[in-house]
Amino acid sequence: MSLLKIGTSMLRKTKSSRGDFVFSADRLIRLVVEEGLNQLPYTECTVTTPTGHKYEGVRFEKGNCGVSIMRSGEAMEQGLRDCCRSIRIGKILIQSDEETQRAKVYYAKFPPDIYRRKVLLMYPILSTGNTVIEAVKVLVEHGVQPSVIILLSLFSTPHGAKSIIQEFPEITILTTEVHPVAPTHFGQKYFGTD
Amino acid sequence: MSSPPAFSSVRISGCWALGPDGGNSSAESLDRLYPAVGSTKPPRKRTTSQCKSEPPLLRTSKRTIYTAGRPPWYNEHGTQSKEAFVIGLGGGSASGKTTVATMIIEALDVPWVVLLSMDSFYKVLTKQQQEQAASNDFNFDHPDAFDFDLIIATLKKLKQGKSVKIPIYDFTTHSRKKEWKTLYGANVIIFEGIMAFADKELLKLLDLKIFVDTDSDIRLVRRLRRDISERGRDIEGVIKQYNKFVKPAFDQYIQPTMRLADIVVPRGSGNTVAIDLIVQHVHSQLEERKLRWDMAALASAHQCHPLPQTLSVLKSTPQVRGMHTIIRNKETSRDEFIFYSKRLMRLLIEHALSLLPFQSCTVQTPQGQDYEGRTYSGKQITGVSILRAGETMEPALRAVCKDVRIGTILIQTNCNTGEPELHYLRLPKDISEDHVILMDCTVSTGAAAMMAVRVLLDHDVPEDKIFLLSLLMAEMGVHSVAYAFPRVKIITTAVDKKVNDLFRIIPGIGNFGDRYFGTDAPPDWSDDEDALST
C-alpha cells in the first residue's frame, strides 16, 4: 500500500525533522492498531437506526488488553488509547544484560486477570526478535496462551519475524513492512534521546 | 470615469452624494459626508467591484453572509445550462450610472448580483504617463486607458459562472494592487463604465445595454460640485480638465455609443419608470434561467445501474462494521457517537490519501543504506468541508495531513423548494492545482455534494482532482454525483440502498450534524449526558 510506503519513507529518512518523524510514526501506529483490533473476536448483532430501520452489524467482545514492551513500545500506547479509550495496558521492561548481552526482563506489570484476556503486544521494531521472545515468555508465565497474542509492530526484519514464529508458531504478527534493514533509531528519535 | 488621480475615496462618496433620489443631491447629504472624506482619505472602496445588493447580505470586513442562498445554477449533468445575465450600463461621466445600478440591484431583490466597474480595469501607467497624470495631462477618458482584453476575459469567465479575479486599481500610484479581489457566483452581472459600449467584442457579451443619458449641463454641475466640495479642487482646474478631456471624450466615444443601447434612460436615476421596466425585463430573463430538476426522477433513472468505477468503499473490516453498528444505533450516547465517528473518519481519510498519486523516491537512512520509498506527487492537498456536518471531519484530516489548508462551503436545503442553496463560501487561494478533499458526513440525494463540486469546478479545480469523502452515502447520491461528474472520486465507508421521502438515508445514521453537535432535541430535555461529559 502506497500510503504505508510514504510513512515508512518519512521514518527512514535521516533528514526528516523530529516533528515529521513523530507525526508519521503516529499515523503508522494508528493504522497498525486499527488492523490489530480487526483480529479480535466479535459477534453479529442488530441495532435500530434513528430512522427506525434495522442495521445488521457486529459487536466486539470484551476481555482484551494491551501490553507494551518498554521503552519503544510505549510510543504505541497512545495509538491504542485513541482507538480503545479504557483498555487496560500492561508493561514489560526488557534490557540487554550488560555482561551476557542477552535480553533480560527487569520489570513486568499486568492486569491481574491477563490469563483470560486477548493481548495486543506492542513493540515497534523487530530486529532480532529476541526482546519479543522474552516478553512472550513472561506472558506465558502469567498464563497467557500464545495463540491469543497479537504482536503489533511497525518494522520487522525477515529474520526477526522468523525467529519469533519458530519459538511461538501460534502468535499473530502485524507489521507495516518486512525489510532486511530495520530503522533501529526509532526509539531514540521518537523520544528525542538521540 | 474621468476621475483624476490622487483623490482616493471620492468616487464612492460622490455616488452617495448623488443619492438614491437621483441627481438632486442635497447639501445635507454632502455635509454628512464631510468628516469621512476630510484629510484622512479612506481607501477608494468602489474599485473593488463588489456586489452592492445590500438587502440579502450581511457583510463584515472579511466575510459575506448571504441571508438568502443561491439556488442551483447548473443542471443534473452538472453543467451550467444558461449563462449569467449581463447588463451593460454606459453613459457619460457623472451621469448617475452607479445610482441606476444600485437602484436596479435594489429593485431586483435577488441574491447573487455582482456589480463590475470599469474603474477596476484602468491600465497600469508607465512612468511617463504617471507624470502626465500628476499634472492632469493624462487622458483617463480615452478607450486606450482601459485594459479591454482583461475586461472581456473577466466578463466571459464570470458569465460562464466561473470564479474570477478583479484587479484593484490604486489611483495614487496608477498601478494594480498586489492582491486581487475574487468575484464568484452571479446570476446577474451589472457592468458599468463610461466606455462600456466602446469595444465590439465586449458588446457581444452584454445581454442588455442601457445608456444613462443625463444632460451635459447637469453632469458638469455634478462634476463641479463633486470635485470642488469633495476633492478640494479649484474651479479653473475642473473646467480645464472638463474641456480638455471629459467633453471631447464624451462627444467622440461615449455619445455615439448611445445608438448601440437597447434602452436609453433619460434623466438617469430620477427616471423610476425606466428602471421599473428594466427590472421587469431582467426578472423575466431570470425566470427563463431558473432550473427545476426533479431529484426523484433522477434517482429512479439510475436505479438499476451498477455502482460507478469512481466509487471506492472502505474495506468492510470487523472494526469498520463494529463502528458502523455503534454510530448507527439510535441508543448510542453522544459521547460514543462522537468518538467512534471520529475513528471512522480517520480511517476514511487515510483510505482517501492512499488514492492520491504517488511517485518513487530514494531516501538515505541512518543505517547507511538507501531506501526506495514513495512520496506524494501532487502540488498540495486542500480540504474543503461542507458545513455543518462536513466540518466534523476537519480534525481527522488535520491529524493525517500536516498544515493542510481548509476551506468551507455552507449549503442549506431550502425547506420550501427542497433545493440546496449556497449560502457561504470561503476557499483558500489558488486551489486550482491542488488535490481537493471535499468532506461531507452523509450524502443522500447528492444535491449538496453536487453543488459543492460545481463550486470547486467554477474555481478551476480539475474534476479528477476532486475527492468527495463521506462516512455514509446512499446509492442515489453516488449515482447523481457520478453521473454529473464522472471523474470525481467518491470515497465512503458504506453505501446504503435507499433514501426515504424526506431524503434521509435508509437504514442510515440519522441526522449526523444533529447527533454530533447535540442539536437534536431530546424528548425529555435531560441534561444527564452533559453532566457526564463535563
Coordinates of N, CA and C in Angstrom, one line a residue, chain B residues 9-10 12-19 26-38 42 229-230:
Chain B
S9 N -11.1 57.7 -2.6 CA -12.4 57.7 -1.9 C -13.4 58.6 -2.5
V10 N -13.0 59.4 -3.5 CA -14.0 60.4 -3.9 C -15.2 59.8 -4.6
I12 N -16.7 57.0 -4.4 CA -17.8 56.4 -3.7 C -18.6 57.4 -3.0
S13 N -17.9 58.4 -2.4 CA -18.7 59.4 -1.7 C -19.5 60.2 -2.7
G14 N -18.9 60.3 -3.9 CA -19.6 61.0 -4.9 C -21.0 60.4 -5.3
C15 N -20.9 59.1 -5.4 CA -22.1 58.4 -5.8 C -23.2 58.4 -4.7
W16 N -22.7 58.5 -3.4 CA -23.6 58.6 -2.3 C -24.2 60.0 -2.3
A17 N -23.4 61.0 -2.6 CA -23.8 62.3 -2.6 C -24.9 62.5 -3.6
L18 N -24.8 61.8 -4.7 CA -25.9 61.9 -5.7 C -27.2 61.3 -5.2
G19 N -27.0 60.3 -4.3 CA -28.0 59.8 -3.5 C -29.0 59.0 -4.3
S26 N -28.6 66.6 -2.2 CA -28.9 67.7 -1.3 C -27.6 68.1 -0.5
A27 N -27.7 69.3 -0.1 CA -26.5 69.8 0.6 C -26.2 69.0 1.9
E28 N -27.3 68.6 2.6 CA -27.0 67.9 3.8 C -26.4 66.6 3.6
S29 N -26.7 65.9 2.5 CA -26.0 64.7 2.3 C -24.5 64.9 2.1
L30 N -24.2 66.0 1.5 CA -22.7 66.3 1.4 C -22.1 66.6 2.7
D31 N -22.8 67.4 3.5 CA -22.3 67.7 4.8 C -22.1 66.5 5.6
R32 N -23.0 65.6 5.5 CA -22.9 64.3 6.2 C -21.6 63.6 5.9
L33 N -21.2 63.8 4.7 CA -20.0 63.0 4.2 C -18.7 63.7 4.6
Y34 N -18.8 65.0 4.9 CA -17.6 65.7 5.0 C -16.6 65.1 6.0
P35 N -17.0 64.7 7.2 CA -15.9 64.2 8.1 C -15.2 63.0 7.6
A36 N -16.0 62.1 6.9 CA -15.4 60.9 6.4 C -14.4 61.2 5.3
V37 N -14.7 62.2 4.5 CA -13.8 62.4 3.4 C -12.6 63.2 3.8
G38 N -12.7 64.2 4.6 CA -11.7 65.0 5.2 C -10.3 64.8 4.7
P42 N -9.9 57.8 3.3 CA -10.0 56.3 3.3 C -9.8 55.7 1.9
S229 N -16.2 70.5 -3.9 CA -16.5 70.3 -2.4 C -15.9 69.1 -1.8
E230 N -15.7 68.1 -2.6 CA -15.2 66.9 -2.0 C -13.7 66.6 -2.3

